[in-house]
XYZ file of C-alpha atoms in Angstrom:
345
model
C 307.905 25.039 -19.633
C 309.764 25.641 -16.749
C 312.920 23.244 -15.239
C 311.059 23.428 -11.707
C 307.256 22.768 -13.537
C 309.313 19.759 -15.188
C 310.228 18.197 -11.490
C 307.522 18.932 -9.853
C 305.516 16.941 -12.955
C 308.203 14.551 -12.345
C 307.455 14.175 -8.917
C 304.237 14.249 -9.074
C 304.161 11.447 -11.319
C 306.432 9.212 -9.592
C 304.170 9.972 -6.585
C 301.330 8.577 -8.336
C 303.222 5.505 -9.087
C 303.880 4.399 -5.360
C 300.725 5.039 -4.968
C 299.390 2.411 -7.291
C 302.580 0.244 -6.286
C 301.530 -0.009 -2.848
C 297.910 -1.030 -3.893
C 298.931 -3.350 -6.350
C 301.265 -5.219 -3.626
C 298.125 -4.992 -1.061
C 300.657 -3.092 1.492
C 298.603 -2.523 4.580
C 299.883 -0.032 7.539
C 298.173 -2.186 9.742
C 299.975 -3.544 12.713
C 302.916 -0.678 12.459
C 303.970 -0.342 15.906
C 303.533 3.303 16.831
C 305.359 5.336 19.651
C 303.740 5.849 22.632
C 304.222 8.315 25.420
C 306.626 7.368 28.367
C 305.134 6.367 31.772
C 307.755 7.214 33.880
C 309.997 10.556 33.061
C 313.169 9.430 31.578
C 315.318 10.168 34.980
C 313.217 8.418 37.236
C 313.074 5.295 35.033
C 314.620 2.450 36.581
C 315.767 -0.395 34.009
C 317.496 -3.660 35.060
C 319.225 -4.608 32.045
C 323.346 -6.714 32.781
C 325.692 -6.346 29.761
C 328.792 -7.271 31.587
C 329.445 -10.427 29.711
C 329.809 -8.567 26.971
C 333.539 -7.056 28.405
C 334.215 -10.328 27.277
C 335.537 -10.037 23.284
C 334.067 -12.947 21.085
C 336.890 -13.604 19.153
C 339.003 -14.150 21.655
C 337.003 -15.965 24.411
C 336.106 -19.857 24.598
C 332.557 -20.698 24.556
C 333.882 -22.638 27.925
C 334.514 -19.479 29.451
C 331.324 -17.583 28.457
C 329.126 -20.534 30.127
C 331.344 -20.129 33.533
C 330.794 -16.821 33.504
C 327.114 -17.170 32.879
C 326.584 -19.820 35.148
C 327.798 -17.261 38.255
C 325.563 -14.793 37.082
C 322.823 -16.752 37.332
C 324.089 -18.583 40.771
C 322.712 -14.518 41.546
C 319.277 -15.205 40.656
C 318.415 -18.344 41.164
C 314.904 -17.768 42.287
C 314.080 -16.561 39.196
C 312.076 -17.714 37.086
C 313.962 -17.987 33.621
C 313.138 -17.188 30.214
C 315.074 -16.858 27.213
C 314.143 -15.227 23.803
C 315.496 -15.244 20.196
C 315.107 -14.048 16.898
C 315.608 -15.093 13.457
C 315.843 -14.254 9.932
C 316.602 -16.005 6.665
C 315.248 -16.060 2.983
C 312.641 -18.268 4.189
C 310.879 -15.179 6.472
C 310.785 -14.425 9.791
C 310.732 -15.725 13.388
C 310.801 -15.282 17.043
C 310.819 -16.750 19.975
C 310.127 -17.993 23.822
C 311.381 -20.208 26.038
C 310.482 -20.575 29.800
C 310.183 -23.603 31.559
C 307.663 -25.627 29.905
C 306.577 -23.000 28.192
C 307.224 -22.591 23.780
C 306.281 -19.694 21.829
C 306.776 -19.183 18.498
C 306.030 -15.875 16.523
C 305.580 -15.610 12.618
C 306.752 -12.170 11.717
C 306.298 -10.709 7.865
C 309.424 -11.112 5.640
C 309.448 -7.205 5.447
C 310.672 -7.460 9.456
C 314.120 -7.294 10.487
C 315.757 -8.989 12.874
C 316.171 -6.884 15.372
C 312.351 -6.101 15.341
C 312.174 -10.346 15.655
C 314.721 -9.935 19.245
C 312.453 -7.316 19.978
C 308.747 -9.118 19.526
C 310.545 -11.945 21.527
C 310.997 -9.805 24.396
C 307.711 -8.184 24.304
C 306.283 -12.033 23.970
C 308.281 -12.863 27.048
C 306.986 -9.386 29.091
C 303.371 -10.515 27.791
C 303.508 -13.767 29.625
C 305.565 -12.554 33.097
C 301.587 -11.116 33.582
C 299.713 -13.588 32.229
C 301.466 -16.018 34.071
C 301.455 -13.728 36.665
C 305.515 -14.497 37.813
C 307.007 -11.703 40.232
C 310.564 -12.599 39.834
C 311.542 -13.295 35.976
C 315.179 -12.903 34.354
C 314.935 -12.603 30.896
C 317.889 -13.913 28.651
C 318.364 -12.085 25.311
C 321.614 -12.329 22.886
C 320.880 -9.422 21.178
C 322.505 -6.901 22.425
C 321.471 -4.086 20.047
C 318.406 -4.713 20.744
C 319.035 -4.161 25.001
C 321.033 -1.269 24.011
C 317.620 0.170 22.420
C 315.896 -0.436 25.497
C 318.209 1.150 27.967
C 318.420 4.110 26.551
C 315.373 5.939 27.922
C 316.287 9.450 26.653
C 315.213 9.161 22.572
C 314.286 5.126 22.710
C 312.332 4.167 19.176
C 308.916 2.968 19.190
C 308.907 -0.804 19.764
C 312.158 -0.344 22.772
C 309.460 2.566 24.299
C 306.644 -0.268 24.287
C 308.894 -2.771 26.239
C 309.813 0.234 29.142
C 306.384 0.491 29.500
C 305.809 -3.399 30.043
C 308.244 -3.008 32.231
C 307.066 -0.307 34.352
C 303.318 -1.623 34.111
C 304.993 -4.237 36.017
C 306.975 -3.049 38.015
C 304.052 -0.885 39.328
C 302.603 -4.185 40.363
C 306.017 -4.971 42.420
C 306.852 -7.785 39.635
C 311.098 -7.621 39.759
C 312.153 -7.948 35.854
C 315.962 -8.171 35.141
C 317.220 -8.554 31.604
C 320.673 -10.074 31.208
C 322.292 -10.400 27.378
C 324.053 -13.734 26.943
C 326.615 -14.529 23.725
C 324.828 -16.474 21.107
C 325.867 -20.107 20.166
C 328.430 -20.817 22.844
C 325.926 -23.841 24.001
C 324.302 -21.953 26.571
C 321.324 -25.031 26.769
C 318.167 -22.387 27.299
C 319.388 -20.175 24.407
C 319.909 -22.529 21.354
C 316.741 -23.504 22.794
C 315.168 -20.569 21.961
C 317.406 -20.291 18.639
C 316.046 -23.827 17.379
C 312.482 -22.523 17.941
C 313.176 -19.169 16.317
C 314.209 -21.131 13.504
C 311.419 -22.881 13.225
C 309.024 -20.283 13.470
C 309.268 -19.701 10.512
C 307.744 -22.518 8.867
C 306.221 -24.566 11.211
C 302.333 -24.075 11.191
C 302.112 -23.818 14.894
C 303.540 -20.652 14.907
C 301.863 -17.586 16.352
C 301.001 -15.195 13.118
C 302.082 -11.565 14.600
C 301.736 -8.519 12.364
C 303.610 -5.930 13.715
C 306.000 -3.589 12.086
C 308.604 -1.246 13.088
C 308.579 2.826 11.541
C 312.167 1.416 10.354
C 310.717 -2.085 8.548
C 308.007 0.556 7.081
C 310.670 3.053 5.597
C 312.567 0.287 4.141
C 309.374 -1.423 2.378
C 308.701 2.064 0.730
C 312.421 2.352 -0.230
C 312.092 -0.587 -1.851
C 308.511 0.123 -3.783
C 310.633 3.323 -5.076
C 313.844 1.783 -6.199
C 312.062 -0.533 -7.999
C 309.247 2.080 -9.556
C 313.205 3.766 -10.380
C 314.073 0.647 -11.653
C 311.374 0.043 -14.009
C 311.454 3.537 -15.404
C 315.004 3.256 -15.778
C 314.718 0.106 -18.096
C 311.951 1.691 -20.078
C 314.371 4.736 -20.845
C 315.822 5.702 -24.114
C 319.436 7.680 -23.464
C 322.499 7.207 -22.983
C 322.962 6.474 -19.770
C 320.562 3.878 -19.832
C 323.161 2.386 -22.813
C 325.916 2.074 -20.473
C 324.056 1.380 -17.103
C 321.189 -0.470 -17.070
C 320.689 -0.662 -13.457
C 320.120 2.214 -10.537
C 322.707 0.542 -8.503
C 325.940 3.129 -7.496
C 328.752 2.106 -9.607
C 331.458 -0.372 -6.725
C 334.419 0.956 -5.947
C 337.811 0.498 -7.470
C 340.818 1.637 -7.235
C 340.747 4.925 -9.894
C 342.761 7.780 -9.325
C 340.837 11.188 -8.827
C 341.507 11.938 -12.586
C 340.682 8.103 -14.006
C 337.402 8.370 -12.241
C 336.571 11.797 -14.567
C 337.888 10.859 -17.774
C 335.504 7.506 -16.914
C 332.638 9.766 -16.196
C 332.363 11.943 -18.744
C 333.164 8.725 -20.888
C 329.260 7.401 -19.427
C 327.451 10.308 -19.652
C 328.744 10.628 -23.526
C 330.237 14.746 -22.853
C 333.773 15.403 -23.129
C 335.636 18.139 -24.390
C 336.512 16.460 -27.540
C 333.475 15.676 -28.377
C 331.061 19.007 -26.856
C 333.931 21.649 -26.546
C 332.352 23.147 -29.666
C 329.403 23.736 -27.677
C 331.624 26.693 -25.491
C 333.258 28.023 -28.609
C 329.709 27.884 -30.513
C 330.790 25.731 -33.335
C 329.025 23.196 -35.498
C 329.217 19.630 -34.019
C 332.625 18.115 -35.032
C 333.261 15.328 -37.442
C 335.340 12.592 -37.305
C 338.754 13.429 -40.164
C 338.513 9.631 -40.415
C 335.570 8.377 -40.747
C 333.346 11.174 -41.737
C 330.939 10.091 -38.588
C 330.089 12.692 -35.582
C 332.328 12.668 -33.200
C 331.001 10.850 -30.575
C 332.205 8.614 -26.833
C 330.446 5.752 -28.920
C 332.213 6.148 -32.338
C 335.508 6.422 -30.632
C 335.709 3.615 -28.465
C 333.204 1.262 -31.350
C 333.890 2.124 -34.488
C 336.086 4.614 -35.644
C 338.692 3.403 -38.218
C 341.437 5.460 -37.014
C 341.624 3.053 -33.467
C 340.679 -0.206 -34.520
C 344.066 -1.517 -34.007
C 344.639 -0.203 -30.872
C 340.828 -1.756 -29.480
C 341.893 -5.273 -31.286
C 345.205 -4.614 -29.050
C 343.082 -4.245 -25.475
C 340.141 -6.518 -26.387
C 337.537 -3.960 -26.437
C 334.293 -5.209 -27.582
C 331.470 -3.216 -29.849
C 329.153 -2.639 -26.888
C 330.024 0.322 -25.253
C 328.553 -0.856 -21.912
C 330.858 -3.517 -21.760
C 333.566 -1.223 -22.590
C 332.115 1.487 -19.968
C 330.846 -0.766 -16.939
C 332.983 -2.184 -13.656
C 336.265 -3.375 -15.020
C 337.730 0.134 -17.202
C 341.031 -0.479 -17.388
C 341.307 -1.516 -21.035
C 339.746 1.819 -21.618
C 342.396 3.366 -19.533
C 344.986 1.955 -21.590
C 343.715 2.403 -24.949
C 342.739 5.767 -24.126
C 346.734 6.546 -22.896
C 347.894 4.819 -26.171
C 345.735 7.114 -28.734
C 346.823 10.124 -26.061
C 343.076 10.721 -26.171
C 343.049 11.023 -22.392
C 344.557 14.105 -22.854
C 341.291 15.344 -24.736
C 338.450 13.914 -22.945
């Protein structure tokens, strides 16, 4: 069987596993936010989104300064109905909230949703509130800078931003004025603190509205996680030299090794070195350890060879190849230099 044929069969097997896994977790694409067509040409779009408070750097600006700036902007829109939105994501789930005068709306989103989806869904709910209550002049305050910037993008917005843009355009056709302003979080702005509290409560509150929505990015993350789980299970069930060294599919952490040291460690991990596999190029028989009369392998050199017993004890190498070649490879490198094996790897 050719390499291409094997790859095709492996890909088919993986795809079947993905389909089976998606069925097992009862995943449904129902609720996915699809891309809408723009209701107006991008060059004619008018979105009143104010991000000017963001010019103040949060690491050097006191909460009192932010509140003063907020009050100045708020004074310009004192005849507008104020609406505050927020989203929250924790180990317990995802929530979103809208606070407007005596109205409080809490949304419970699927656990797989991102904080961006939660923040955007809160704005969508705020726009629905404006329409349902027939509010003629509204100002929406949000502390999600990334969400507001995505809404500003009229050329290539994502599907959630496009949905919000179309909502705004529809309301504008009805002569409803909407202003959206960014405000910093956790600066004791009362409305924002209220929305933040509601968003956190929405995760566990029985009064929260169950909102079954997913962005395309959320769906991609679910699929990615599913594929990684399949890959991890396949990896753990395999029986290879690589699997013996590394029992997970996560990348090795960054380290301070030199380029030469990285090459040496990687060759040891895959078990192919000049010392143990040069015979393939020379068309000779596999090498045998002259001291132990065993096949010359990386595992034999690091774990078993009697010739290097003292050096193994000196650098605290264990009898497990995975431990010696895992994250901290300092002792292995010292062992190779002491035995002068690093020149033969």
